[in-house]
Coordinates of C-alpha atoms in Angstrom, one line a residue:
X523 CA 4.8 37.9 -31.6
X524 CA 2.2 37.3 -28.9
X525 CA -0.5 39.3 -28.8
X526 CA -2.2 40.6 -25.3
X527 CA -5.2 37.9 -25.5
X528 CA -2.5 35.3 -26.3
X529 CA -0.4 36.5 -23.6
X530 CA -1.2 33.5 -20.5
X531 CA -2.5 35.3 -17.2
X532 CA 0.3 37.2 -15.1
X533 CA -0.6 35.7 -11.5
X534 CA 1.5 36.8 -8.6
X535 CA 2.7 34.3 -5.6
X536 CA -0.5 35.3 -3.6
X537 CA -2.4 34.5 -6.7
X538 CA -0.8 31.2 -6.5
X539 CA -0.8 30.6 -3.0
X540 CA -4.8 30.5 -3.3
X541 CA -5.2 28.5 -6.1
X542 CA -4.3 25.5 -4.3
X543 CA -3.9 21.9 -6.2
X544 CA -4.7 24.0 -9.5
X545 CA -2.8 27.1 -10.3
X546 CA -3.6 28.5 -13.8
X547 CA -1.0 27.3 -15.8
X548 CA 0.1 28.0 -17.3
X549 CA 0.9 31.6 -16.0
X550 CA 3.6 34.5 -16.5
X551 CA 5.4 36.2 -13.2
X552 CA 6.8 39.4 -13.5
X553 CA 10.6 39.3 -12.1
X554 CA 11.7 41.3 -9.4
X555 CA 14.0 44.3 -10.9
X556 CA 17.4 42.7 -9.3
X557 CA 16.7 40.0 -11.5
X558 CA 16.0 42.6 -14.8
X559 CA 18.9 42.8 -16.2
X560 CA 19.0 38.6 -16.9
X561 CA 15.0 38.2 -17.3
X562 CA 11.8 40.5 -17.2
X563 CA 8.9 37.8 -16.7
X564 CA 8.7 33.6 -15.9
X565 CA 6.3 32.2 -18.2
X566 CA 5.6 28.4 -16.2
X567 CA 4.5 26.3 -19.1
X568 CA 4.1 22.5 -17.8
X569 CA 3.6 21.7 -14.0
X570 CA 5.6 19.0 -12.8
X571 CA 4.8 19.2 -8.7
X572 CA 2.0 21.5 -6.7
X573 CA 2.2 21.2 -2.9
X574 CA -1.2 23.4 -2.6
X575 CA -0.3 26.8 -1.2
X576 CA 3.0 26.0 -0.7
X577 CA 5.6 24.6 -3.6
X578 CA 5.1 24.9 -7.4
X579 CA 7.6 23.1 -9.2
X580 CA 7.4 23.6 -13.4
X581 CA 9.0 23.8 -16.6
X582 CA 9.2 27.2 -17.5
X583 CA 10.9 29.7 -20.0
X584 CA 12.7 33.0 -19.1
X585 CA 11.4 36.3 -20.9
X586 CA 13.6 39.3 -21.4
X587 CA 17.0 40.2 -20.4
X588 CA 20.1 38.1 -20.9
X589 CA 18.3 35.0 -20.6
X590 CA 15.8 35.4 -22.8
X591 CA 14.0 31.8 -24.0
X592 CA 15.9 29.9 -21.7
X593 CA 13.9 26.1 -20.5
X594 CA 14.3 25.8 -16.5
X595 CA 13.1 24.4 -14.2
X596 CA 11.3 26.6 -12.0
X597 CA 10.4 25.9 -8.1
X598 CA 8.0 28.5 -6.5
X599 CA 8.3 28.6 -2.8
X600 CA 4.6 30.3 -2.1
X601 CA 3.7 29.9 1.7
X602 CA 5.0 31.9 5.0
X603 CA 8.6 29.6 5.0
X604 CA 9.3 30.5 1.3
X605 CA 12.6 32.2 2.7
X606 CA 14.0 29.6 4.5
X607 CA 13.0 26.5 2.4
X608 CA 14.2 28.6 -0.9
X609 CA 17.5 29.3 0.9
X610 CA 17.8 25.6 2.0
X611 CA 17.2 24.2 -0.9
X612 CA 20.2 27.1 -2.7
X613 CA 22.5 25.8 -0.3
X614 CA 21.9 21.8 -0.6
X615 CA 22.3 22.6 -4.5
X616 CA 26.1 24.4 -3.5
X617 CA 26.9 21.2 -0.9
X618 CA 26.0 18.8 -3.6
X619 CA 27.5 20.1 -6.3
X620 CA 30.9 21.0 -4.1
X621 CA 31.4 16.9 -3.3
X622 CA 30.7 16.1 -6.9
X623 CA 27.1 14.4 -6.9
X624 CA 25.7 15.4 -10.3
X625 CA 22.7 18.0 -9.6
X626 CA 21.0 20.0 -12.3
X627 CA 23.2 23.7 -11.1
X628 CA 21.0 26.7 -9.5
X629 CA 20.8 29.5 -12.0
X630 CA 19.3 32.1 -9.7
X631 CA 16.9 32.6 -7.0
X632 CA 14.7 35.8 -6.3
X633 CA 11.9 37.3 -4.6
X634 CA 8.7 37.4 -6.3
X635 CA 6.1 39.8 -6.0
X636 CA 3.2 38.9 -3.6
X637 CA 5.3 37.3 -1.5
X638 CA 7.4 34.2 -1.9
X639 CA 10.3 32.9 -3.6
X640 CA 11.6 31.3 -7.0
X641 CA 14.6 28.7 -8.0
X642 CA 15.9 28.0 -11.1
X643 CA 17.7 25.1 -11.8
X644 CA 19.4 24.0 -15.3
X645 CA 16.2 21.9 -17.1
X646 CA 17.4 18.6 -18.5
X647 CA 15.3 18.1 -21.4
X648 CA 14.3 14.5 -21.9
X649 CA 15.0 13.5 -18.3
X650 CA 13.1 10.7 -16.4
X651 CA 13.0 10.0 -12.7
X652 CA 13.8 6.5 -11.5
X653 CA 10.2 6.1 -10.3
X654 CA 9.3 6.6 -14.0
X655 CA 11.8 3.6 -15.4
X656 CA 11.2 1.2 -12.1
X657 CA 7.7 0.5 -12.4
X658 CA 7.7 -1.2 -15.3
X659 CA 10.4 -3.6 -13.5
X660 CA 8.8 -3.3 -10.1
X661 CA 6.4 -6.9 -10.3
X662 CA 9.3 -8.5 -11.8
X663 CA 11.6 -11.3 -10.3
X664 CA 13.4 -10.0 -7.8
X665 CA 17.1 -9.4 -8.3
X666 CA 16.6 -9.7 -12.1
X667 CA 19.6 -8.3 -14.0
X668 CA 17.8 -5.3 -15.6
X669 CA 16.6 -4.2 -12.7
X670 CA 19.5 -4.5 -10.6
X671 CA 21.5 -2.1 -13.5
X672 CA 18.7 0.4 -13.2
X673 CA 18.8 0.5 -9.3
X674 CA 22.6 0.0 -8.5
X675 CA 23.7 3.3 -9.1
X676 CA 21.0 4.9 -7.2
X677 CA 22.6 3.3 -3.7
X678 CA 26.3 4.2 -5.5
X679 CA 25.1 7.6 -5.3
X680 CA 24.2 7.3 -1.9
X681 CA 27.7 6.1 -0.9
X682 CA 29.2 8.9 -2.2
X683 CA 26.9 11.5 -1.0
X684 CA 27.7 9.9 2.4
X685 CA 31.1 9.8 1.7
X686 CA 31.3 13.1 1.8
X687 CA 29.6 14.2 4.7
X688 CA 26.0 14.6 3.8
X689 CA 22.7 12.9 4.2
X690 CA 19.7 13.6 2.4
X691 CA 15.9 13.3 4.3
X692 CA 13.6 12.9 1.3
X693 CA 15.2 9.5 -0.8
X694 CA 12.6 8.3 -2.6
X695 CA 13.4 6.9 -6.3
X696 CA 11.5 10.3 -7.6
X697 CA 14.5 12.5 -6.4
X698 CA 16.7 10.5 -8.8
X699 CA 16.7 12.0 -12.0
X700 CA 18.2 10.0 -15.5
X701 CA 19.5 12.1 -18.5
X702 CA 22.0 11.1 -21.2
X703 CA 23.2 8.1 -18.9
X704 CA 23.8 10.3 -15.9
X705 CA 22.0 9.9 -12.9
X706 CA 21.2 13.0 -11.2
X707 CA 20.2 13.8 -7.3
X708 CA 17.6 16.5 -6.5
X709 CA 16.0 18.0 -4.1
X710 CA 18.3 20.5 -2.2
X711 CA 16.1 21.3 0.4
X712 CA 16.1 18.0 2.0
X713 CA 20.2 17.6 1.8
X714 CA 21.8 18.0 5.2
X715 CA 25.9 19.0 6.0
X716 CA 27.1 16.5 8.6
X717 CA 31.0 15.5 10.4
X718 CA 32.5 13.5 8.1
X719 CA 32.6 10.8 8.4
X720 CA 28.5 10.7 8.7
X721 CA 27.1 9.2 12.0
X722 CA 26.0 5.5 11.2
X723 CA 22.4 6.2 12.8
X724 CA 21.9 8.6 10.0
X725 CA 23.5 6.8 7.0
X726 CA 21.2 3.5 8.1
X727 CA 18.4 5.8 8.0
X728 CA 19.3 6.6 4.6
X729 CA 20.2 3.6 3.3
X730 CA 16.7 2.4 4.9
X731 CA 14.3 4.6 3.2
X732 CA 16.1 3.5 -0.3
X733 CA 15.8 0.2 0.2
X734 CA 12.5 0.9 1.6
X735 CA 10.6 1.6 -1.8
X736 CA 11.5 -1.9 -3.2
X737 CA 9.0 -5.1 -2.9
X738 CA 9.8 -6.6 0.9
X739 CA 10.6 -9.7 -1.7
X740 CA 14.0 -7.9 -2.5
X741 CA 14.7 -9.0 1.0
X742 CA 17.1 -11.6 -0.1
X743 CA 18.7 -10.0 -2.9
X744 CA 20.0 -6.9 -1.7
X745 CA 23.3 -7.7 -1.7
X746 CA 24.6 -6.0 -5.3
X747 CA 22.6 -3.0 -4.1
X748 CA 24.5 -2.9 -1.0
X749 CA 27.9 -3.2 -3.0
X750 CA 27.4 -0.9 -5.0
X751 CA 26.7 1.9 -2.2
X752 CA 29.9 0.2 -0.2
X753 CA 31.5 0.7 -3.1
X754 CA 31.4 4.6 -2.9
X755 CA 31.6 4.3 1.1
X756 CA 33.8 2.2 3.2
X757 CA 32.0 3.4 6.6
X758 CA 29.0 1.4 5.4
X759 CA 26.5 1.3 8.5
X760 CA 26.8 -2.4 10.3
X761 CA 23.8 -5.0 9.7
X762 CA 22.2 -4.1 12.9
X763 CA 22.1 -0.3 12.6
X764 CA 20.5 -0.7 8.7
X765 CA 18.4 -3.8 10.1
X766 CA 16.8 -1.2 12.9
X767 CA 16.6 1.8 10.5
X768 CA 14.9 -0.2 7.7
X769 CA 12.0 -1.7 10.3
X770 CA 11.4 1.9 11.4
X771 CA 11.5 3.3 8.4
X772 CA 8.9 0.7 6.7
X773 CA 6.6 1.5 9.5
X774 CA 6.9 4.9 8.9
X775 CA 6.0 4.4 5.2
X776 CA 3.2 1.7 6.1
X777 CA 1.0 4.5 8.5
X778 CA 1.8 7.3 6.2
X779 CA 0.3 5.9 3.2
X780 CA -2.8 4.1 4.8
X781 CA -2.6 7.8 6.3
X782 CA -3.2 9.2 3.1
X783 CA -5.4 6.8 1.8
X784 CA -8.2 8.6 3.7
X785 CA -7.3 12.3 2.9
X786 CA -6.7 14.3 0.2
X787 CA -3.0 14.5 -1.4
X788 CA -0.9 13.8 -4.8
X789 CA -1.8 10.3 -4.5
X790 CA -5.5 10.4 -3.7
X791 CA -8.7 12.8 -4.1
X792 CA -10.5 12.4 -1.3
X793 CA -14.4 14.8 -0.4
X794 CA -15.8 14.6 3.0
X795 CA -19.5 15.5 3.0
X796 CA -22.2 15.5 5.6
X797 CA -24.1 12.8 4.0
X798 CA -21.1 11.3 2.0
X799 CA -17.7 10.3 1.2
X800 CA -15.2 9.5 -1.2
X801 CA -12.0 8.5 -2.0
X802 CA -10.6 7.9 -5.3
X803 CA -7.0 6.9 -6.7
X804 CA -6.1 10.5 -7.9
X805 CA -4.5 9.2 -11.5
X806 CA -8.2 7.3 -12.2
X807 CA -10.6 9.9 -10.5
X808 CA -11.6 12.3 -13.9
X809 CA -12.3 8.6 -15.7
X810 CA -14.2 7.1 -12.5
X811 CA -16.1 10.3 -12.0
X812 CA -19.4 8.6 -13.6
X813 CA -19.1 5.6 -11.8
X814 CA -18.8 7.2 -8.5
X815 CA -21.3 9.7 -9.2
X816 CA -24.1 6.9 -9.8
X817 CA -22.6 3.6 -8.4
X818 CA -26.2 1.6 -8.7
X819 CA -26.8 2.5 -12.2
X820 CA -23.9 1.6 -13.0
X821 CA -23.6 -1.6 -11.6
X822 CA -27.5 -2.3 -13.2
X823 CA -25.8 -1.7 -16.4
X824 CA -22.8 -4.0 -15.9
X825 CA -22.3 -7.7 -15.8
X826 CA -23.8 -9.4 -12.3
X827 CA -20.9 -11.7 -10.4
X828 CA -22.9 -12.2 -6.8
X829 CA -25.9 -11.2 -5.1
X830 CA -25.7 -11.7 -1.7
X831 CA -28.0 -9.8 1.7
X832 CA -24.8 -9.1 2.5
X833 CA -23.2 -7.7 -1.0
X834 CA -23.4 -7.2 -4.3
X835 CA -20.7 -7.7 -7.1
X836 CA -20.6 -6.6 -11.0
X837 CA -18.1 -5.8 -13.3
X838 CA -18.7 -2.6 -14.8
X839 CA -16.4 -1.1 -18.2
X840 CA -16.0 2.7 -17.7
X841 CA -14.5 3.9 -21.0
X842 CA -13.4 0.2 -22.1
X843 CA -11.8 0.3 -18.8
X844 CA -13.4 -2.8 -17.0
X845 CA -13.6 -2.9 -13.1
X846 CA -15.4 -4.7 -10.6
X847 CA -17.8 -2.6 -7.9
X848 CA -18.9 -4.5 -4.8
X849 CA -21.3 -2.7 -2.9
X850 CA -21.8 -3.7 1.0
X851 CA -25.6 -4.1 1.3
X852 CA -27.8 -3.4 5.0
X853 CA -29.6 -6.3 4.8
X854 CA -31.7 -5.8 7.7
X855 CA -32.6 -2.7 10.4
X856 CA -30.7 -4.3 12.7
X857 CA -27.4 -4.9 10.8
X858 CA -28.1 -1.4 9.9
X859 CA -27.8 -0.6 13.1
X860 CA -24.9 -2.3 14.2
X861 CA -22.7 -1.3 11.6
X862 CA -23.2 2.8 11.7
X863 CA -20.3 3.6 14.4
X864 CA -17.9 1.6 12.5
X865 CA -15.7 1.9 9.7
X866 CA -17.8 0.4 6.7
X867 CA -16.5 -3.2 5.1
X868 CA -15.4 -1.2 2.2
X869 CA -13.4 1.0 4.2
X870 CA -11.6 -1.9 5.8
X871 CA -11.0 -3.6 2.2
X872 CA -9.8 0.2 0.7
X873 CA -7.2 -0.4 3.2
X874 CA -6.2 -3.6 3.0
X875 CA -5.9 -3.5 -0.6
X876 CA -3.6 -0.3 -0.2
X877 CA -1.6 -2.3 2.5
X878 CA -1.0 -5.4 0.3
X879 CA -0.1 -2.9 -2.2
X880 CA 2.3 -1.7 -0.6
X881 CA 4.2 -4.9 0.1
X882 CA 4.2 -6.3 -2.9
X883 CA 1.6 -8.8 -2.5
X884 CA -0.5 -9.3 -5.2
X885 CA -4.2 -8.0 -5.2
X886 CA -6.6 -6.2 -7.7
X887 CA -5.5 -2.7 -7.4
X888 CA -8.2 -0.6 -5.3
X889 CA -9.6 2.3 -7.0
X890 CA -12.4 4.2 -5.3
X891 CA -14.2 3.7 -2.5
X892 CA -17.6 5.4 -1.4
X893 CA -19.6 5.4 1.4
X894 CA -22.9 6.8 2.7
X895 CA -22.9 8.8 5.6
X896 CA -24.9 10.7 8.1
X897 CA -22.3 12.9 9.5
X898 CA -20.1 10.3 11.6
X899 CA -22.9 7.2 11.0
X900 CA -22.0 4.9 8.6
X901 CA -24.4 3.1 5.6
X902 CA -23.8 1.6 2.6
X903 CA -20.5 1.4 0.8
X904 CA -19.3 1.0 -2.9
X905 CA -15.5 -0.4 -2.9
X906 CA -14.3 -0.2 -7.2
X907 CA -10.9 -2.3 -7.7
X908 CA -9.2 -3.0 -10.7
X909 CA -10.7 -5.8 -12.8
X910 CA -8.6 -9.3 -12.4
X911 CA -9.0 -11.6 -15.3
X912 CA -8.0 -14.4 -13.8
X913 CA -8.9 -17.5 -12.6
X914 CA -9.9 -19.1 -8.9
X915 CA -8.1 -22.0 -7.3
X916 CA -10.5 -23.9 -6.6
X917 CA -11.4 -24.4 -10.3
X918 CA -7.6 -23.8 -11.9
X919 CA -6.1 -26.7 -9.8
X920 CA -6.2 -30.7 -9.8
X921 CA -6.7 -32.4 -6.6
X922 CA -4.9 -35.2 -7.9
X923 CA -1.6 -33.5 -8.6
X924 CA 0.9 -31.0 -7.0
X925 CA 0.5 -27.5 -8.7
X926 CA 2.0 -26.5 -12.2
X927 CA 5.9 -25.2 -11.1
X928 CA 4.7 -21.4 -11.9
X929 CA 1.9 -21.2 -9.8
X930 CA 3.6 -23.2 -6.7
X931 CA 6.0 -20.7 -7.0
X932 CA 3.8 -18.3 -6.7
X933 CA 1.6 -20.1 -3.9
X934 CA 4.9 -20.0 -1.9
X935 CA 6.1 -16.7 -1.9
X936 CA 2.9 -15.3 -1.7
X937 CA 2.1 -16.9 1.6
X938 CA 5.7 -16.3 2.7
X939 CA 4.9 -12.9 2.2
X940 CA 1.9 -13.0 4.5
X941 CA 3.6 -15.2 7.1
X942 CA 6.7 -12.7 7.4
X943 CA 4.4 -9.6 7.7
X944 CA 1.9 -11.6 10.2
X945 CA -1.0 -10.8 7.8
X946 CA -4.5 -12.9 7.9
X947 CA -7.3 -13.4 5.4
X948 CA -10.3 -14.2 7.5
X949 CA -11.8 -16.4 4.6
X950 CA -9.1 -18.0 2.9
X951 CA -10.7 -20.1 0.3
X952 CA -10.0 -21.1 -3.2
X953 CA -12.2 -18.9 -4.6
X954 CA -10.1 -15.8 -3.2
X955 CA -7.3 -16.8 -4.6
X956 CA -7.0 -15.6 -8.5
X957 CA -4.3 -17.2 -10.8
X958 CA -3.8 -14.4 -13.8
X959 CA -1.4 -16.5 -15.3
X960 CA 2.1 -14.8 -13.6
X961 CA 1.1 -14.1 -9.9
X962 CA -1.5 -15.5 -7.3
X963 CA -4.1 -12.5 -6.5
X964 CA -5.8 -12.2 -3.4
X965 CA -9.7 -10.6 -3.2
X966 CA -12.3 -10.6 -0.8
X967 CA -10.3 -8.6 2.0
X968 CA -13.1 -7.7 4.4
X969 CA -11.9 -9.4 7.4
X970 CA -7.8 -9.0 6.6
X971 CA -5.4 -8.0 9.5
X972 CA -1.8 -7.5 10.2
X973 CA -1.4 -8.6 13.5
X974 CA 1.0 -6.9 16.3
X975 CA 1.1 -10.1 18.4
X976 CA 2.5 -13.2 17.5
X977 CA 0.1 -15.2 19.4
X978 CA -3.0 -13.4 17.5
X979 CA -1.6 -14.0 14.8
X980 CA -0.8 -17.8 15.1
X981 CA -4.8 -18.2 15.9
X982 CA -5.4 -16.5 12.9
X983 CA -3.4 -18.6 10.6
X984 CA -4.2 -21.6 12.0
X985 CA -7.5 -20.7 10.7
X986 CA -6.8 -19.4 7.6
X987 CA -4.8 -22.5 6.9
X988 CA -7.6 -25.0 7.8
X989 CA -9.9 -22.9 5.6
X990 CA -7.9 -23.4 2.3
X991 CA -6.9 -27.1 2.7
X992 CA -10.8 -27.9 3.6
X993 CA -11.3 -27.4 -0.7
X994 CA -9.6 -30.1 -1.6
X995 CA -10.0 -34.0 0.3
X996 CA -7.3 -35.0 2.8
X997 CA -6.3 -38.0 0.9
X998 CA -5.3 -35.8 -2.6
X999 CA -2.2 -34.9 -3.8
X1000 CA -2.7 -31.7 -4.0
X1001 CA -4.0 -31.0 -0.2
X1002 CA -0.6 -33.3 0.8
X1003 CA 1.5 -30.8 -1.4
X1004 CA -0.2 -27.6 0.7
X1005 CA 0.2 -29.4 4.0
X1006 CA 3.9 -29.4 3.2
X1007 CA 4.8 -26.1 1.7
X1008 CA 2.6 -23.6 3.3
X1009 CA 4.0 -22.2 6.5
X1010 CA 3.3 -24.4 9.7
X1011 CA 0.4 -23.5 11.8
X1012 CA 2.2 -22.7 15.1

């Protein structure tokens, strides 16, 4: 039996509303007394989700009462609305489940003292989310087989959930849940009750934000996915309707996450200071925390790529971890000068890295980024991205032959990519472009753009594609093979 000191802290939903991104878990609730006769106290052991001072979703075991030991999965609605989203979310749990889409069942909901209110939900034990098993098939070939049996019955569930009347405003692949080959829906709160059959505005927008999390090259092999949720639904939304939804929606995704890139959220850790800020990758910032503490030092200690008046490059290993830091150097009073209204270089490259990111294109993954401020003046700035072991073009291919059939593959979809989404290096030579062996990486991103206008865009390339043939002679194979397979210059 536990003992008092073993006993973890009883908290109440105040308690938790204060403790923001870190509650103390874990943490025991007392149960109102409606709730007595099933269970006394919640004791939340593993925290799954904190939106701070607002949601805390857990596993957790029931104390006392009928239920005694039972695993669930708690949610904790802490903030003013913990009413109406806790109610919301009981009732998209009932609508599911009463048009057969598997959902783990509601096993109560209560008020808890301090204010606020609690879920349970039946805890799958062993359970993954379909984020979980799709990134280690997301940089695959798109439309390979294995992926398309992992995704498939995702967009089946979606048919049927429109089928029967009801749309859902939160469908990313973390709200899918797999367990003993069954794939599960969550999320109640965000299910909505609609005429049946569902307006074809709404099921595109649907549709759209599913299709929305894969690579933009799963353009052309949609079509299993699409089957598979027509399959469940006959009233499938027309090309047009999902064509619209899908450009909105992917715009929507593209400024919310560059959005978040510069505050702090799940995804990134982000301290404003007078005379500094920083951003870091959330996942990477406890191991970066040296590095970003004492940049310089660091990059003394580390292996020397460039020295320039303009930057500075090393590879630094941070717990056998390697990664490269490029700091972006003042090289005169005058630059100084010029540069401390504007976003910093390394600001600009954070963002484009988190932009190529986001479409699938290829690009050491950006880390950190710090810069020195003076309240809203700019200085120096320390960008830290992944470490890319790979090779530049420049040395890796032979003027006097076509590339190797992997990497013209990759050479063309990779600038396919950038073509389609209007997006322009500013220094496109060899050297920037990294072969690793599978894909073509892309570095040096100070002066990338994704253009609104075609016309600025078309000057751009035309400059971007000049720069990279300019490596090789005009008379070699190899610049006659990029002449020919690289998108035209308008």
């Amino acid at each position: 039996m536990n003992t008092a000191a073993q006993l973890p802290p009883l908290v109440d939903a105040a308690t938790l509303r204060a403790a923001g991104r870190q509650p103390p878990a874990p943490f025991r609730l007392a149960l109102t007394p409606a709730f007595g006769p099933q269970a006394r106290e919640l004791w939340m052991q593993r925290l799954l989700r904190v939106l701070p001072g607002k949601r805390i979703v857990g596993e957790a075991r029931l104390v006392g009462g009928e239920l005694d030991g039972r695993r669930v999965l708690a949610k904790l609605f802490v903030d003013a609305g913990s009413a109406r989203h806790s109610q919301r979310e009981h009732e998209g749990i009932a609508a599911l489940a009463a048009a057969g889409i598997p959902t783990p069942p509601a096993l109560g909901m209560l008020a808890l003292p301090g204010g606020g209110r609690a879920l349970f939900t039946e805890f799958l034990d062993g359970a993954d989310t379909l984020l979980d098993a799709w990134r280690a098939l997301a940089d695959g070939t798109p439309g390979a087989p294995e992926a398309l049996a992992l995704l498939a019955p995702a967009f089946a569930l979606l048919g049927q959930l429109h089928a029967a009347g009801l749309s859902h405003d939160d469908l990313h692949f973390g709200n899918f849940l797999r367990h003993e080959g069954q794939l599960y829906l969550i999320d109640g709160d965000a299910v909505r009750r609609h005429a049946s059959p569902l307006e074809e505005s709404t099921a595109a927008r649907d549709l759209a934000m599913l299709i929305a999390q894969l690579p933009r090259t799963w353009d052309e092999d949609l079509a299993p996915l699409l089957a598979a949720y027509r399959a469940s639904n006959a009233a499938a939304p027309g090309e047009r309707a999902l064509g619209s939804a899908l450009v909105a929606e992917r715009a929507w995704r593209l400024r919310d996450y560059l959005s978040k890139a510069g505050r702090d959220c799940s995804l990134f850790k982000v301290d404003k200071r007078f005379r500094r800020f920083t951003a870091v990758w959330r996942a990477a910032a406890e191991q970066l925390e040296p590095l970003l503490a004492e940049p310089d030092r660091r990059m003394d200690g580390g292996r020397l790529l460039k020295r320039g008046n303009t930057c500075t490059v090393a590879q630094v290993n941070i717990d056998g971890r390697p990664v490269v830091v490029k700091r972006y150097n003042l090289k005169s009073l005058r630059h100084a000068l010029s540069r401390l209204w504007r976003p910093s270089r390394g600001w600009h490259s954070w963002r484009e890295g988190h932009r190529l990111r986001l479409f699938g294109i290829p690009t050491p993954a950006p880390l950190a980024l710090v810069e020195e401020r003076h309240g809203p003046l700019r200085g120096r700035a320390w960008l830290v991205n992944e470490f890319c072991a790979g090779v530049d073009l420049l040395s890796h291919l032979r003027p006097t032959s076509a590339p190797p059939a992997a990497e013209a593959a990759a050479l063309r979809t990779l600038f396919a990519t950038l073509h389609r989404e209007r997006i322009s290096h500013g220094d496109l030579k060899a050297t920037n472009l990294l072969w690793d062996g599978r894909d073509i990486q892309l570095i040096d991103l100070d002066a990338m753009r994704q253009h609104r206008k075609p016309a600025s865009y078309a000057r751009a390339w035309r400059r971007d594609r000049q720069r990279l043939l300019r490596n090789w002679p005009a008379d070699s194979e190899l610049y006659r093979w990029l002449d020919t397979n690289l998108p035209p210059a308008a």
